Amino acid sequence: MRALVTGGSGFIGSHVVDKLRERGIQVRVYDMIMPKFRDDIEYYQASILDLESLTMAMADVDAVFHLAAVADVKSVYEHPHYSESINVRGTINVLEAARSNKVSRVIYGSTIWVYGDVAEECVDEDTPLHAPSHLYTATKMTSEYYCQAYARLYGLPTTILRYGIPYGPRARDGAVIPIFVSKALQGEPLTIAGDGSQYRKFVYVEDLAEGNALALKGVAANKIYNLDGKERVTIRQIAQTIQDILGKDKVRIETVPGRPGDFGGKEVSSERARRELDWEPRVGLREGIERYIAWYQAREAQRATERSRLDTTLHDFSSPPVTRSVASSP
Ligand SMILES: NC(=O)c1ccc[n+]([C@@H]2O[C@H](COP(=O)([O-])OP(=O)(O)OC[C@H]3O[C@@H](n4cnc5c(N)ncnc54)[C@H](O)[C@@H]3O)[C@@H](O)[C@H]2O)c1
C-alpha cells in the first residue's frame, strides 16, 4: 500500500508519516519543504496549488492524508487571501487529483475549532455547526464540505478528522508548551496570568498521528471523527509539570495580575473514535512534555554543533590564502 501525505514535512504530518511507516506502508510526502526527519520515504516537492503536479504525484497512490495548510491561526489572520488559496483551493485540488487517480480514500486534517461558534458546551460529530466567525475556521469548514460533496457526487471516499490542540516533538515554537520549555531551559521564569486556572485539553501528537493511521479502517469511510485529548490541563499545571521535570531549583514560576481562568472551550467527545477506531489518547501530560523536552534539547544541541562547524568553516575561509613561492628559473 502507498499513501501520499500532503504537509508531510510539517508538525502533525511528519508524525503521520512515522505511524504509516511503522505499519509498513510506503509513503510519499508532498510538501514545499523537504522532509528531513527520515530517509525511507519518497518526496515530491510542489505546491498543492499546482493541480498538475498533485495529479502526477498521486499515481499509484491508495490513500491520501491531506494536512498541508496554513495552520497557524495568526498567519491566517495576517494573510487571509493567501491562506484561503492554500486552505480551500488547495483542498479541492487534492480532491480533484484523488478523483482522477481513483484513490481509495482521502483523509482530511480538520480541527475542533469548527465547534467554536456553536451554543452547546458539549459537542460531538452530530452537533450542527454554526457559521464561523474566524477565517481559519471558515477555510477548514469549507474543506470539510468539499470532502463531503466529493464523496456524495463522485463516490470518492473521504474521512474528516477534527484534531484537538496537539503538542509534542517538532511543534511550532510559538505554542504555550514550547514557549514555557524554552524559557525554563534558558533560566527565565514561567509567567502565569491570574490564578493560572485557564484550562485546555491537549492531545499528544503521536496519539493524533495514530488516529490518522487508524482512520484507514473501512468503517471510517465517509465519516467524521473528533480526536481530542482526555485530560483538562490548566496553565499552572503545565508550568508545574515542567518545573517538576527540570527541577524546582532551576525553574521559577511567577504570577502576574490577570483575570481568573474563564476559558473553558468546548467539551468535545471523541467517543466515536474510541468505539469505531479503537482510538484513545495514551500519552499523559508529564510523559508528553518529557518527550518534548528531550527532542528540544537534542535539536538545540544539533543547532549548536552546526553553528560551531559554520564558525570553523568561515574562520578557515577568511584566513589569508597560502602564498606559494614560485621557483624562478635560473
Ligand atoms: N497545529 C495545530 O494546532 C492544529 C490543530 C488542529 C488542526 N490542525 C490542522 O492540521 C494540519 C497540519 O497542521 P500542522 O500543525 O502540522 O501545520 P504545519 O505548519 O506544521 O505543517 C503544514 C505543512 O504544510 C506544508 N504546506 C504549506 N503550504 C503548502 C503548499 N502550498 N503546498 C504544499 N505543502 C504546503 C508546509 O510546508 C508544512 O510542512 C493543518 O491542516 C491544520 O489546519 C492543526
CSV table of C-alpha atoms and ligand atoms in Angstrom, one decimal:
chain,number,residue,atom,x,y,z
A,1,MET,CA,0.0,0.0,0.0
A,2,ARG,CA,1.2,3.5,-0.8
A,3,ALA,CA,0.0,6.7,0.9
A,4,LEU,CA,0.6,10.3,-0.1
A,5,VAL,CA,0.8,12.8,2.8
A,6,THR,CA,0.4,16.5,1.9
A,7,GLY,CA,2.1,18.6,4.5
A,8,GLY,CA,4.2,15.6,5.5
A,9,SER,CA,7.1,17.7,6.4
A,10,GLY,CA,5.1,19.6,9.0
A,11,PHE,CA,4.4,19.1,12.7
A,12,ILE,CA,1.5,16.7,12.6
A,13,GLY,CA,2.1,15.4,9.1
A,14,SER,CA,5.6,14.2,9.9
A,15,HIS,CA,4.2,12.0,12.8
A,16,VAL,CA,1.5,10.7,10.5
A,17,VAL,CA,4.3,9.6,8.1
A,18,ASP,CA,6.1,7.9,11.1
A,19,LYS,CA,2.9,6.0,12.0
A,20,LEU,CA,2.3,4.8,8.4
A,21,ARG,CA,5.9,3.6,8.1
A,22,GLU,CA,5.6,1.7,11.4
A,23,ARG,CA,2.8,-0.2,9.6
A,24,GLY,CA,5.0,-0.9,6.6
A,25,ILE,CA,3.0,1.5,4.3
A,26,GLN,CA,5.1,3.2,1.6
A,27,VAL,CA,4.9,6.9,2.0
A,28,ARG,CA,5.2,9.8,-0.5
A,29,VAL,CA,5.4,13.2,1.1
A,30,TYR,CA,4.0,16.1,-1.0
A,31,ASP,CA,5.3,19.4,0.5
A,32,MET,CA,7.1,22.5,-0.4
A,33,ILE,CA,9.7,21.8,2.3
A,34,MET,CA,11.9,18.8,2.2
A,35,PRO,CA,11.2,16.2,4.9
A,36,LYS,CA,14.4,15.7,7.0
A,37,PHE,CA,13.2,13.5,9.8
A,38,ARG,CA,13.7,10.2,8.0
A,39,ASP,CA,15.1,8.9,4.7
A,40,ASP,CA,12.9,5.9,3.8
A,41,ILE,CA,10.2,7.9,2.1
A,42,GLU,CA,9.6,9.4,-1.4
A,43,TYR,CA,9.4,13.1,-1.7
A,44,TYR,CA,7.6,15.2,-4.2
A,45,GLN,CA,8.4,18.9,-3.9
A,46,ALA,CA,5.5,21.0,-5.2
A,47,SER,CA,2.6,23.2,-4.1
A,48,ILE,CA,-1.0,22.0,-3.5
A,49,LEU,CA,-1.9,24.9,-5.7
A,50,ASP,CA,-0.4,23.0,-8.6
A,51,LEU,CA,-3.1,20.6,-9.7
A,52,GLU,CA,-1.0,19.0,-12.5
A,53,SER,CA,1.8,18.1,-10.0
A,54,LEU,CA,-0.7,16.8,-7.5
A,55,THR,CA,-2.3,14.6,-10.2
A,56,MET,CA,1.1,13.2,-11.2
A,57,ALA,CA,2.2,12.7,-7.6
A,58,MET,CA,-1.0,10.6,-6.8
A,59,ALA,CA,-0.2,8.0,-9.5
A,60,ASP,CA,-0.3,4.5,-7.8
A,61,VAL,CA,-1.5,6.0,-4.5
A,62,ASP,CA,-4.1,4.2,-2.4
A,63,ALA,CA,-4.7,6.7,0.3
A,64,VAL,CA,-4.1,10.5,0.7
A,65,PHE,CA,-3.7,12.2,4.0
A,66,HIS,CA,-4.3,15.9,3.4
A,67,LEU,CA,-2.6,18.0,6.1
A,68,ALA,CA,-0.9,20.8,4.0
A,69,ALA,CA,-2.3,24.1,5.1
A,70,VAL,CA,-1.7,27.5,6.6
A,71,ALA,CA,-2.2,26.0,10.1
A,72,ASP,CA,-1.3,28.9,12.3
A,73,VAL,CA,-4.4,31.0,13.1
A,74,LYS,CA,-2.3,34.1,13.4
A,75,SER,CA,-0.9,33.7,9.9
A,76,VAL,CA,-4.4,33.2,8.5
A,77,TYR,CA,-5.4,36.5,10.2
A,78,GLU,CA,-2.4,38.3,8.7
A,79,HIS,CA,-2.7,36.7,5.2
A,80,PRO,CA,-6.3,35.9,4.6
A,81,HIS,CA,-6.2,35.9,0.9
A,82,TYR,CA,-3.1,33.6,0.6
A,83,SER,CA,-4.5,31.4,3.4
A,84,GLU,CA,-7.8,31.0,1.6
A,85,SER,CA,-6.0,29.8,-1.5
A,86,ILE,CA,-3.9,27.2,0.3
A,87,ASN,CA,-6.6,26.0,2.7
A,88,VAL,CA,-9.6,26.0,0.3
A,89,ARG,CA,-8.4,25.8,-3.3
A,90,GLY,CA,-5.6,23.5,-2.2
A,91,THR,CA,-8.1,21.1,-0.8
A,92,ILE,CA,-10.3,21.0,-3.9
A,93,ASN,CA,-7.1,20.4,-5.9
A,94,VAL,CA,-6.2,17.4,-3.6
A,95,LEU,CA,-9.8,16.0,-4.0
A,96,GLU,CA,-9.7,16.5,-7.8
A,97,ALA,CA,-6.4,14.8,-8.2
A,98,ALA,CA,-7.6,12.0,-5.9
A,99,ARG,CA,-10.7,11.6,-8.0
A,100,SER,CA,-8.9,11.4,-11.3
A,101,ASN,CA,-6.4,8.9,-9.9
A,102,LYS,CA,-9.3,6.8,-8.3
A,103,VAL,CA,-7.7,7.0,-4.9
A,104,SER,CA,-9.5,4.7,-2.4
A,105,ARG,CA,-9.5,7.2,0.5
A,106,VAL,CA,-8.8,10.9,1.3
A,107,ILE,CA,-8.3,11.6,5.0
A,108,TYR,CA,-8.6,15.3,5.8
A,109,GLY,CA,-7.0,17.0,8.8
A,110,SER,CA,-9.6,19.4,10.2
A,111,THR,CA,-9.9,20.9,13.7
A,112,ILE,CA,-12.2,21.1,16.7
A,113,TRP,CA,-12.2,24.8,16.1
A,114,VAL,CA,-15.2,24.1,13.8
A,115,TYR,CA,-17.3,23.9,17.1
A,116,GLY,CA,-16.1,27.3,18.2
A,117,ASP,CA,-19.3,29.1,17.3
A,118,VAL,CA,-21.9,26.6,18.4
A,119,ALA,CA,-24.0,27.3,21.5
A,120,GLU,CA,-23.7,23.8,23.1
A,121,GLU,CA,-21.0,23.3,25.6
A,122,CYS,CA,-20.7,19.5,25.0
A,123,VAL,CA,-20.3,18.6,21.3
A,124,ASP,CA,-19.8,15.6,19.1
A,125,GLU,CA,-19.7,14.9,15.4
A,126,ASP,CA,-23.5,15.2,15.1
A,127,THR,CA,-23.6,18.7,16.6
A,128,PRO,CA,-24.8,21.1,13.8
A,129,LEU,CA,-22.1,23.7,13.1
A,130,HIS,CA,-22.7,27.4,13.2
A,131,ALA,CA,-21.4,30.0,10.6
A,132,PRO,CA,-17.8,30.5,11.6
A,133,SER,CA,-16.5,33.8,13.0
A,134,HIS,CA,-12.9,33.2,12.2
A,135,LEU,CA,-11.4,33.0,8.7
A,136,TYR,CA,-9.3,29.9,9.7
A,137,THR,CA,-12.4,28.1,10.8
A,138,ALA,CA,-14.2,29.2,7.6
A,139,THR,CA,-11.4,27.6,5.4
A,140,LYS,CA,-11.4,24.4,7.4
A,141,MET,CA,-15.2,24.1,7.3
A,142,THR,CA,-15.3,24.8,3.6
A,143,SER,CA,-12.7,22.0,3.1
A,144,GLU,CA,-14.9,19.6,5.2
A,145,TYR,CA,-17.9,20.4,2.9
A,146,TYR,CA,-15.8,19.8,-0.2
A,147,CYS,CA,-14.8,16.4,1.1
A,148,GLN,CA,-18.4,15.5,1.8
A,149,ALA,CA,-19.5,16.8,-1.6
A,150,TYR,CA,-16.8,14.8,-3.4
A,151,ALA,CA,-17.9,11.7,-1.5
A,152,ARG,CA,-21.6,12.2,-2.4
A,153,LEU,CA,-21.2,13.5,-6.0
A,154,TYR,CA,-18.3,11.4,-7.2
A,155,GLY,CA,-18.1,8.4,-4.8
A,156,LEU,CA,-14.7,9.4,-3.6
A,157,PRO,CA,-14.5,8.0,0.0
A,158,THR,CA,-13.3,10.7,2.4
A,159,THR,CA,-12.8,10.8,6.2
A,160,ILE,CA,-12.7,14.0,8.2
A,161,LEU,CA,-10.6,14.1,11.4
A,162,ARG,CA,-11.1,17.0,13.8
A,163,TYR,CA,-7.9,17.4,15.7
A,164,GLY,CA,-7.7,18.8,19.2
A,165,ILE,CA,-4.7,21.0,20.3
A,166,PRO,CA,-1.6,19.0,19.6
A,167,TYR,CA,1.8,19.2,21.4
A,168,GLY,CA,5.0,17.2,21.2
A,169,PRO,CA,8.3,16.9,19.3
A,170,ARG,CA,8.5,19.1,16.1
A,171,ALA,CA,5.8,21.5,17.4
A,172,ARG,CA,5.9,25.2,16.3
A,173,ASP,CA,7.9,27.3,18.8
A,174,GLY,CA,5.1,29.8,19.3
A,175,ALA,CA,2.7,27.5,21.3
A,176,VAL,CA,2.3,27.6,25.1
A,177,ILE,CA,4.3,24.4,25.9
A,178,PRO,CA,7.2,25.2,23.6
A,179,ILE,CA,7.4,28.7,25.0
A,180,PHE,CA,7.4,27.5,28.6
A,181,VAL,CA,10.0,24.8,27.9
A,182,SER,CA,12.3,27.2,26.0
A,183,LYS,CA,12.0,29.8,28.9
A,184,ALA,CA,12.6,27.2,31.6
A,185,LEU,CA,15.8,25.9,29.8
A,186,GLN,CA,17.1,29.5,29.4
A,187,GLY,CA,16.6,30.2,33.1
A,188,GLU,CA,13.8,32.6,32.6
A,189,PRO,CA,10.7,32.5,34.8
A,190,LEU,CA,7.4,31.0,33.6
A,191,THR,CA,4.8,33.7,33.8
A,192,ILE,CA,1.2,32.8,34.7
A,193,ALA,CA,-1.6,35.4,34.4
A,194,GLY,CA,-4.1,35.4,37.2
A,195,ASP,CA,-4.6,32.2,39.1
A,196,GLY,CA,-3.5,30.1,36.1
A,197,SER,CA,-6.7,28.1,36.1
A,198,GLN,CA,-7.4,28.7,32.4
A,199,TYR,CA,-7.6,25.2,31.0
A,200,ARG,CA,-7.3,23.4,27.7
A,201,LYS,CA,-7.3,19.9,26.6
A,202,PHE,CA,-4.1,18.9,24.7
A,203,VAL,CA,-3.5,15.8,22.6
A,204,TYR,CA,-0.1,14.3,22.3
A,205,VAL,CA,0.9,14.5,18.6
A,206,GLU,CA,1.8,10.8,18.2
A,207,ASP,CA,-1.6,9.9,19.6
A,208,LEU,CA,-3.1,12.1,17.0
A,209,ALA,CA,-1.0,10.5,14.3
A,210,GLU,CA,-2.1,7.1,15.4
A,211,GLY,CA,-5.7,8.2,14.9
A,212,ASN,CA,-4.8,9.2,11.4
A,213,ALA,CA,-3.4,5.7,10.7
A,214,LEU,CA,-6.5,4.0,12.3
A,215,ALA,CA,-8.7,6.1,10.0
A,216,LEU,CA,-7.7,3.9,7.1
A,217,LYS,CA,-10.1,1.3,8.5
A,218,GLY,CA,-13.1,0.6,6.2
A,219,VAL,CA,-15.6,1.7,8.9
A,220,ALA,CA,-14.2,5.3,8.7
A,221,ALA,CA,-15.1,5.9,5.1
A,222,ASN,CA,-17.4,8.9,4.7
A,223,LYS,CA,-17.3,9.6,8.5
A,224,ILE,CA,-16.2,12.4,10.8
A,225,TYR,CA,-14.2,11.8,14.0
A,226,ASN,CA,-13.1,14.0,16.8
A,227,LEU,CA,-9.6,13.3,18.0
A,228,ASP,CA,-9.3,15.3,21.2
A,229,GLY,CA,-7.2,14.9,24.4
A,230,LYS,CA,-8.7,13.4,27.6
A,231,GLU,CA,-7.4,15.5,30.4
A,232,ARG,CA,-8.2,19.1,31.2
A,233,VAL,CA,-4.9,20.8,31.8
A,234,THR,CA,-4.5,24.2,33.4
A,235,ILE,CA,-1.7,26.7,32.5
A,236,ARG,CA,-0.5,26.3,36.1
A,237,GLN,CA,-0.3,22.5,35.8
A,238,ILE,CA,1.8,22.9,32.6
A,239,ALA,CA,4.2,25.2,34.4
A,240,GLN,CA,4.4,22.9,37.4
A,241,THR,CA,4.9,19.8,35.3
A,242,ILE,CA,7.9,21.5,33.6
A,243,GLN,CA,9.2,22.6,37.0
A,244,ASP,CA,8.9,19.0,38.3
A,245,ILE,CA,10.7,17.6,35.3
A,246,LEU,CA,13.6,20.1,35.2
A,247,GLY,CA,13.9,20.7,39.0
A,248,LYS,CA,12.3,23.2,41.4
A,249,ASP,CA,15.6,24.9,41.9
A,250,LYS,CA,16.0,25.5,38.1
A,251,VAL,CA,12.6,26.7,37.1
A,252,ARG,CA,10.8,29.7,38.7
A,253,ILE,CA,7.1,30.3,38.3
A,254,GLU,CA,5.9,33.9,38.5
A,255,THR,CA,2.3,35.1,38.8
A,256,VAL,CA,1.2,38.4,37.3
A,257,PRO,CA,-2.2,40.0,37.7
A,258,GLY,CA,-4.8,38.9,35.3
A,259,ARG,CA,-8.3,37.7,35.0
A,260,PRO,CA,-9.2,34.4,36.7
A,261,GLY,CA,-9.5,31.5,34.4
A,262,ASP,CA,-12.5,31.8,32.2
A,263,PHE,CA,-11.7,29.9,29.1
A,264,GLY,CA,-13.4,26.6,29.1
A,265,GLY,CA,-13.5,25.8,25.4
A,266,LYS,CA,-16.0,23.0,24.5
A,267,GLU,CA,-16.3,19.6,25.9
A,268,VAL,CA,-15.5,17.7,22.7
A,269,SER,CA,-16.5,14.0,22.7
A,270,SER,CA,-14.1,11.6,21.0
A,271,GLU,CA,-16.3,8.6,21.8
A,272,ARG,CA,-17.0,7.7,18.2
A,273,ALA,CA,-13.2,7.4,17.5
A,274,ARG,CA,-12.9,5.2,20.6
A,275,ARG,CA,-15.8,3.0,19.7
A,276,GLU,CA,-15.2,2.6,15.9
A,277,LEU,CA,-11.5,3.1,15.5
A,278,ASP,CA,-10.3,1.8,18.9
A,279,TRP,CA,-8.5,5.2,19.3
A,280,GLU,CA,-7.7,6.7,22.6
A,281,PRO,CA,-5.0,9.2,23.7
A,282,ARG,CA,-2.4,7.1,25.5
A,283,VAL,CA,0.4,9.5,26.4
A,284,GLY,CA,-0.2,11.6,29.5
A,285,LEU,CA,0.9,15.2,30.0
A,286,ARG,CA,4.1,14.5,32.0
A,287,GLU,CA,5.3,11.9,29.6
A,288,GLY,CA,4.4,14.0,26.6
A,289,ILE,CA,6.3,17.0,28.0
A,290,GLU,CA,9.3,14.9,28.9
A,291,ARG,CA,9.4,13.6,25.3
A,292,TYR,CA,9.1,17.2,24.0
A,293,ILE,CA,11.9,18.4,26.2
A,294,ALA,CA,14.2,15.5,25.1
A,295,TRP,CA,13.5,16.4,21.5
A,296,TYR,CA,14.0,20.1,22.1
A,297,GLN,CA,17.4,19.6,23.8
A,298,ALA,CA,18.6,17.3,21.0
A,299,ARG,CA,17.6,19.9,18.5
A,300,GLU,CA,19.3,22.7,20.3
A,301,ALA,CA,22.5,20.6,20.7
A,302,GLN,CA,22.5,19.9,17.0
A,303,ARG,CA,22.0,23.5,16.1
A,304,ALA,CA,24.9,24.4,18.4
A,305,THR,CA,27.1,21.9,16.7
A,306,GLU,CA,26.1,23.2,13.2
A,307,ARG,CA,26.8,26.8,14.3
A,308,SER,CA,30.3,25.9,15.6
A,309,ARG,CA,31.0,24.0,12.4
A,310,LEU,CA,30.0,27.0,10.4
A,311,ASP,CA,32.2,29.3,12.5
A,312,THR,CA,35.2,27.0,11.9
A,313,THR,CA,34.4,26.9,8.1
A,314,LEU,CA,34.1,30.7,8.0
A,315,HIS,CA,37.3,31.1,10.0
A,316,ASP,CA,39.2,28.9,7.6
A,317,PHE,CA,37.6,30.7,4.7
A,318,SER,CA,38.6,34.2,6.0
A,319,SER,CA,42.2,33.3,6.9
A,320,PRO,CA,44.7,34.7,4.3
A,321,PRO,CA,45.4,32.4,1.4
A,322,VAL,CA,48.6,30.4,1.5
A,323,THR,CA,51.0,32.1,-0.8
A,324,ARG,CA,53.1,29.7,-2.8
A,325,SER,CA,56.5,30.7,-3.8
A,326,VAL,CA,57.1,30.2,-7.5
A,327,ALA,CA,60.6,29.0,-8.1
A,328,SER,CA,62.2,31.3,-10.5
A,329,SER,CA,64.1,29.7,-13.3
A,330,PRO,CA,67.8,30.2,-13.2
B,1,LIG,N1,-1.2,22.6,14.9
B,1,LIG,C1,-2.5,22.7,15.3
B,1,LIG,O1,-2.7,23.3,16.4
B,1,LIG,C2,-3.6,22.1,14.6
B,1,LIG,C3,-4.8,21.9,15.2
B,1,LIG,C4,-5.9,21.3,14.5
B,1,LIG,C5,-5.8,21.1,13.2
B,1,LIG,N2,-4.6,21.4,12.5
B,1,LIG,C6,-4.5,21.1,11.1
B,1,LIG,O2,-3.6,20.0,10.9
B,1,LIG,C7,-2.9,20.2,9.7
B,1,LIG,C8,-1.4,20.2,9.9
B,1,LIG,O3,-1.1,21.2,10.8
B,1,LIG,P1,0.4,21.4,11.4
B,1,LIG,O4,0.3,22.0,12.7
B,1,LIG,O5,1.2,20.1,11.2
B,1,LIG,O6,1.0,22.5,10.4
B,1,LIG,P2,2.5,22.8,9.9
B,1,LIG,O7,2.5,24.2,9.5
B,1,LIG,O8,3.5,22.3,10.8
B,1,LIG,O9,2.5,21.9,8.6
B,1,LIG,C9,1.9,22.2,7.4
B,1,LIG,C10,2.7,21.7,6.2
B,1,LIG,O10,2.1,22.1,5.0
B,1,LIG,C11,3.1,22.5,4.1
B,1,LIG,N3,2.5,23.4,3.1
B,1,LIG,C12,2.0,24.7,3.3
B,1,LIG,N4,1.6,25.2,2.2
B,1,LIG,C13,1.8,24.3,1.2
B,1,LIG,C14,1.6,24.2,-0.2
B,1,LIG,N5,1.1,25.3,-0.8
B,1,LIG,N6,1.9,23.1,-0.9
B,1,LIG,C15,2.4,22.0,-0.2
B,1,LIG,N7,2.7,22.0,1.1
B,1,LIG,C16,2.4,23.1,1.8
B,1,LIG,C17,4.1,23.2,5.0
B,1,LIG,O11,5.4,23.3,4.3
B,1,LIG,C18,4.2,22.3,6.2
B,1,LIG,O12,5.1,21.3,6.1
B,1,LIG,C19,-3.4,21.5,9.1
B,1,LIG,O13,-4.4,21.3,8.1
B,1,LIG,C20,-4.0,22.2,10.3
B,1,LIG,O14,-5.1,23.1,9.9
B,1,LIG,C21,-3.5,21.8,13.2
